[in-house]
Amino acid sequence: MKKFLSHFEQRSGFEIALAVFALAYLLVFAGLPLLYNIMLSFQQVDLMEPATLLRPFAGLANYRDIFSRPEMHQVLINTLLFVGLSLFFQVVIGFLLAVLFAQDFPLASFMRGLFLAGWIMPGLVVGVIWKLLFAGDFGVLNHLLLSSGLMHERIFWLSDPSYSLYAVIIANVWLGVPFNMLLLSVGLAAIPGDLYEAAELDGANAFQRFYGITLPMMKATLGAVISLGAIMTMQQFDLIAALTQGGPANSSQVAQYWSWQLSFQTFEVSAGSAVATLMLVLVLIIAVFYVRSTRSERLV
Amino acid sequence: MKRYVLFVIALIVTAIYLFPLYWMYITVFKSAAEMFQYPPTFWPQHGESHIWQVFTERGMGKFLWNSFIIACGTTAVTVFVGTGAAYALASVQNRWTGFAIFAVLVLQALPSSLMVTPIFTAFKGLGLLDTPRLAVVIAQITKTLPFYIVLCRASFVQIPRELRDAALVDGASPARAFFGVILPLAVNGILVTAILVFLQSFGEYVYARSLILDDQYQTATVGLSAFIGATKIDWIGIMTYSAVFVTPILIAFMLLQRRIVAGLTAGALK
């Protein structure tokens, strides 16, 4: 303890108290539920029983249970597709937009600001709006795609199992693009302009400049954006709740929504907690990756 | 010339991006028949408004009030607890604070939909579900506090350390140096981050949906979701509800856009 306090030698107890207070709050109300969740995943839980800490120990039974469920396979693939595709398109579109708005033209920063309106909106509202756009028989998206000749027959985006997951991904990309664009814009702005001038003098074309200067200089930012994006995508709940609720027939089901449904709709808390614990492991791995990439950012 | 080509491209891209918002707003003014018309109309033909009707029929006043109360509570506690922590973590930099920041980040990283099961069971045991709005506030703070600390820390980092030291040399106590010298300089960043926390909390859904069992205390997002579950979907109603709910958020955002962007870009990667 003495050694611990000596780190703060030049600082007073006042600052330590400020930090400890907030950390204690987080440890109690976020850390304990987290541990409690891991505990629940190894217990037999009956929600109708009054809450007690000690319940019959179930060992790995809950995990065996979820892995033996027929939907497990699909949820796994859907979660991977949902996170992977969302991330890919958010980063690529976000990057293209960041490059576009980094150019010098009238109202550039104002228009970039408008994009963030999509980011500030509640996920549930965004989901509801997209649900209307996706509507099969009177939806405007189908109308636009049909009348522009890109498509020849209507797609029932949300009720057709082969499209529902992709519909959710499209809406999620829309929601995530502004944040990606913003962070990548910051990264772009930090690259010194004279690097480009020197490269241009040496006769490098636009593609060579992008590949030789922009990409390597953006490595740390990209690392942070990808890991933050992965965490945010794994947190996405509201959109799925508004659009498809995992359906039809689990075709758009992902782990974070499944876990909630198990706990709160079918009251299989044990199974829900097991899914949550598996997600927790994934999130932890990504968080480590994020902290690493921000650390290297600071050194640059 | 190139500047104008870029300008036009940017304008088109922005228009495409904002189209869903536009669609929400024009649907508010369509009639039921026009709503289901195909091909859809891009401008309401006989403008009607159902704003007041939806507002009263759906009890939006009560829902918005609940959301407002919860968002106020969440923001107040977050600012109260988080500001000091952000300052402490910005002014002391060593292994321990590095670990603390990592812990803060990890605790934020978990989806609410996964945290809500243990929180629900624990709060039920503690009897907190009897005061549902308080329960939601406590739960939401676990999400907003890390976000607030990380962003606010960035604005404290930008304040020169010498200012605090000078105040101490002049005989001020550390608390006085913080409240009298440092805090006024960071007020801008604190305000912007607090508004972001407020907006985030105002639109929160999972905790409200899962922890509030009594309809009377339900929030605006849950009121909105009740629309969607219905077998026959009242689209005009839903869009009107959404527009009423989201317009104040968008106005607040537009007014503060510049500062929010500056605050986010300073804090996002530090």
Coordinates of N, CA, C and O in Angstrom, one line a residue, chain A residues 122-132 134 158 168 171 236-246 257, chain B residues 205 209 221 224-229 233 235 238 242:
Chain A
P122 N -30.8 8.2 -31.5 CA -31.0 6.9 -30.8 C -31.0 5.7 -31.7 O -31.7 5.8 -32.8
G123 N -30.4 4.6 -31.4 CA -30.3 3.5 -32.3 C -31.7 2.9 -32.6 O -32.0 2.5 -33.8
L124 N -32.6 3.0 -31.7 CA -34.0 2.5 -31.9 C -34.7 3.3 -33.0 O -35.4 2.8 -33.8
V125 N -34.5 4.6 -32.9 CA -35.2 5.5 -33.9 C -34.6 5.2 -35.3 O -35.3 5.1 -36.3
V126 N -33.3 5.1 -35.4 CA -32.6 4.8 -36.6 C -33.2 3.4 -37.2 O -33.5 3.3 -38.3
G127 N -33.3 2.5 -36.3 CA -33.9 1.2 -36.7 C -35.3 1.3 -37.2 O -35.6 0.7 -38.3
V128 N -36.1 2.1 -36.6 CA -37.5 2.3 -37.0 C -37.5 2.9 -38.4 O -38.3 2.5 -39.3
I129 N -36.7 3.9 -38.6 CA -36.6 4.6 -39.9 C -36.2 3.6 -41.0 O -36.8 3.6 -42.1
W130 N -35.2 2.9 -40.7 CA -34.7 1.9 -41.7 C -35.8 0.8 -42.0 O -35.9 0.3 -43.1
K131 N -36.5 0.5 -41.0 CA -37.6 -0.5 -41.2 C -38.6 0.0 -42.2 O -39.1 -0.8 -43.1
L132 N -38.9 1.3 -42.2 CA -39.8 1.9 -43.1 C -39.1 1.9 -44.5 O -39.8 1.6 -45.5
F134 N -37.0 -0.1 -45.7 CA -36.8 -1.5 -46.2 C -38.1 -2.2 -46.6 O -38.1 -3.3 -47.1
L158 N -36.7 -7.5 -44.8 CA -36.7 -7.9 -43.4 C -37.4 -9.2 -43.1 O -37.2 -9.9 -42.1
V168 N -29.9 -5.7 -41.7 CA -29.5 -5.1 -40.4 C -28.1 -4.6 -40.6 O -27.8 -3.5 -40.0
A171 N -28.1 -1.1 -42.2 CA -28.5 0.0 -41.3 C -27.4 0.2 -40.3 O -27.1 1.4 -39.9
Q236 N -24.3 -3.5 -30.5 CA -25.5 -3.1 -31.2 C -26.7 -4.0 -30.8 O -26.7 -5.2 -31.1
F237 N -27.7 -3.4 -30.2 CA -28.9 -4.1 -29.7 C -30.1 -3.4 -30.3 O -31.0 -4.1 -30.8
D238 N -30.2 -2.1 -30.1 CA -31.4 -1.3 -30.4 C -31.8 -1.5 -31.9 O -33.0 -1.7 -32.2
L239 N -30.8 -1.5 -32.7 CA -31.1 -1.6 -34.2 C -31.8 -3.0 -34.5 O -32.8 -3.0 -35.2
I240 N -31.2 -4.0 -33.9 CA -31.8 -5.4 -34.1 C -33.2 -5.5 -33.5 O -34.1 -6.0 -34.1
A241 N -33.3 -4.9 -32.3 CA -34.6 -4.9 -31.7 C -35.7 -4.2 -32.6 O -36.8 -4.7 -32.7
A242 N -35.3 -3.1 -33.2 CA -36.3 -2.4 -34.0 C -36.5 -3.1 -35.4 O -37.6 -3.0 -35.9
L243 N -35.5 -3.6 -36.0 CA -35.6 -4.1 -37.3 C -36.2 -5.5 -37.4 O -37.2 -5.7 -38.1
T244 N -35.5 -6.5 -36.8 CA -35.9 -7.9 -37.1 C -36.1 -8.7 -35.8 O -36.7 -9.8 -35.9
Q245 N -35.6 -8.2 -34.7 CA -35.6 -9.0 -33.5 C -35.0 -10.4 -33.6 O -35.5 -11.4 -33.1
G246 N -34.0 -10.4 -34.5 CA -33.3 -11.7 -34.7 C -33.9 -12.6 -35.7 O -33.3 -13.6 -36.1
Y257 N -27.9 -10.1 -28.9 CA -29.4 -10.1 -28.9 C -29.9 -11.4 -28.4 O -30.9 -11.5 -27.6
Chain B
Y205 N -32.2 2.4 -24.4 CA -33.3 1.5 -24.6 C -33.2 0.3 -23.7 O -34.2 -0.1 -23.0
R209 N -35.9 -0.7 -20.9 CA -36.9 -1.8 -21.3 C -36.8 -3.0 -20.3 O -37.9 -3.6 -20.0
T221 N -38.1 5.7 -25.5 CA -37.6 4.6 -26.5 C -38.5 3.4 -26.3 O -38.9 2.8 -27.3
L224 N -41.8 4.0 -27.9 CA -41.6 3.8 -29.4 C -41.7 2.4 -29.8 O -42.3 2.0 -30.7
S225 N -40.9 1.6 -29.0 CA -40.9 0.1 -29.4 C -42.2 -0.6 -29.2 O -42.4 -1.6 -29.9
A226 N -43.1 0.0 -28.4 CA -44.4 -0.6 -28.2 C -45.2 -0.5 -29.5 O -46.0 -1.4 -29.8
F227 N -44.9 0.5 -30.3 CA -45.6 0.7 -31.6 C -45.2 -0.5 -32.6 O -46.0 -0.9 -33.4
I228 N -43.9 -0.9 -32.5 CA -43.4 -1.8 -33.5 C -44.0 -3.2 -33.4 O -44.2 -3.9 -34.4
G229 N -44.2 -3.5 -32.1 CA -44.7 -4.9 -31.9 C -46.1 -5.2 -32.4 O -46.4 -6.3 -32.7
I233 N -49.0 -2.2 -38.4 CA -48.0 -1.1 -38.1 C -48.5 0.2 -38.6 O -48.9 0.4 -39.7
W235 N -47.4 3.3 -39.5 CA -46.1 3.9 -39.9 C -46.1 5.4 -39.6 O -45.1 6.0 -39.2
I238 N -45.6 6.0 -36.0 CA -44.2 5.8 -35.6 C -43.3 6.9 -36.0 O -42.4 7.3 -35.2
S242 N -41.2 9.3 -33.7 CA -39.7 9.4 -33.8 C -39.3 10.9 -34.1 O -38.3 11.3 -33.5

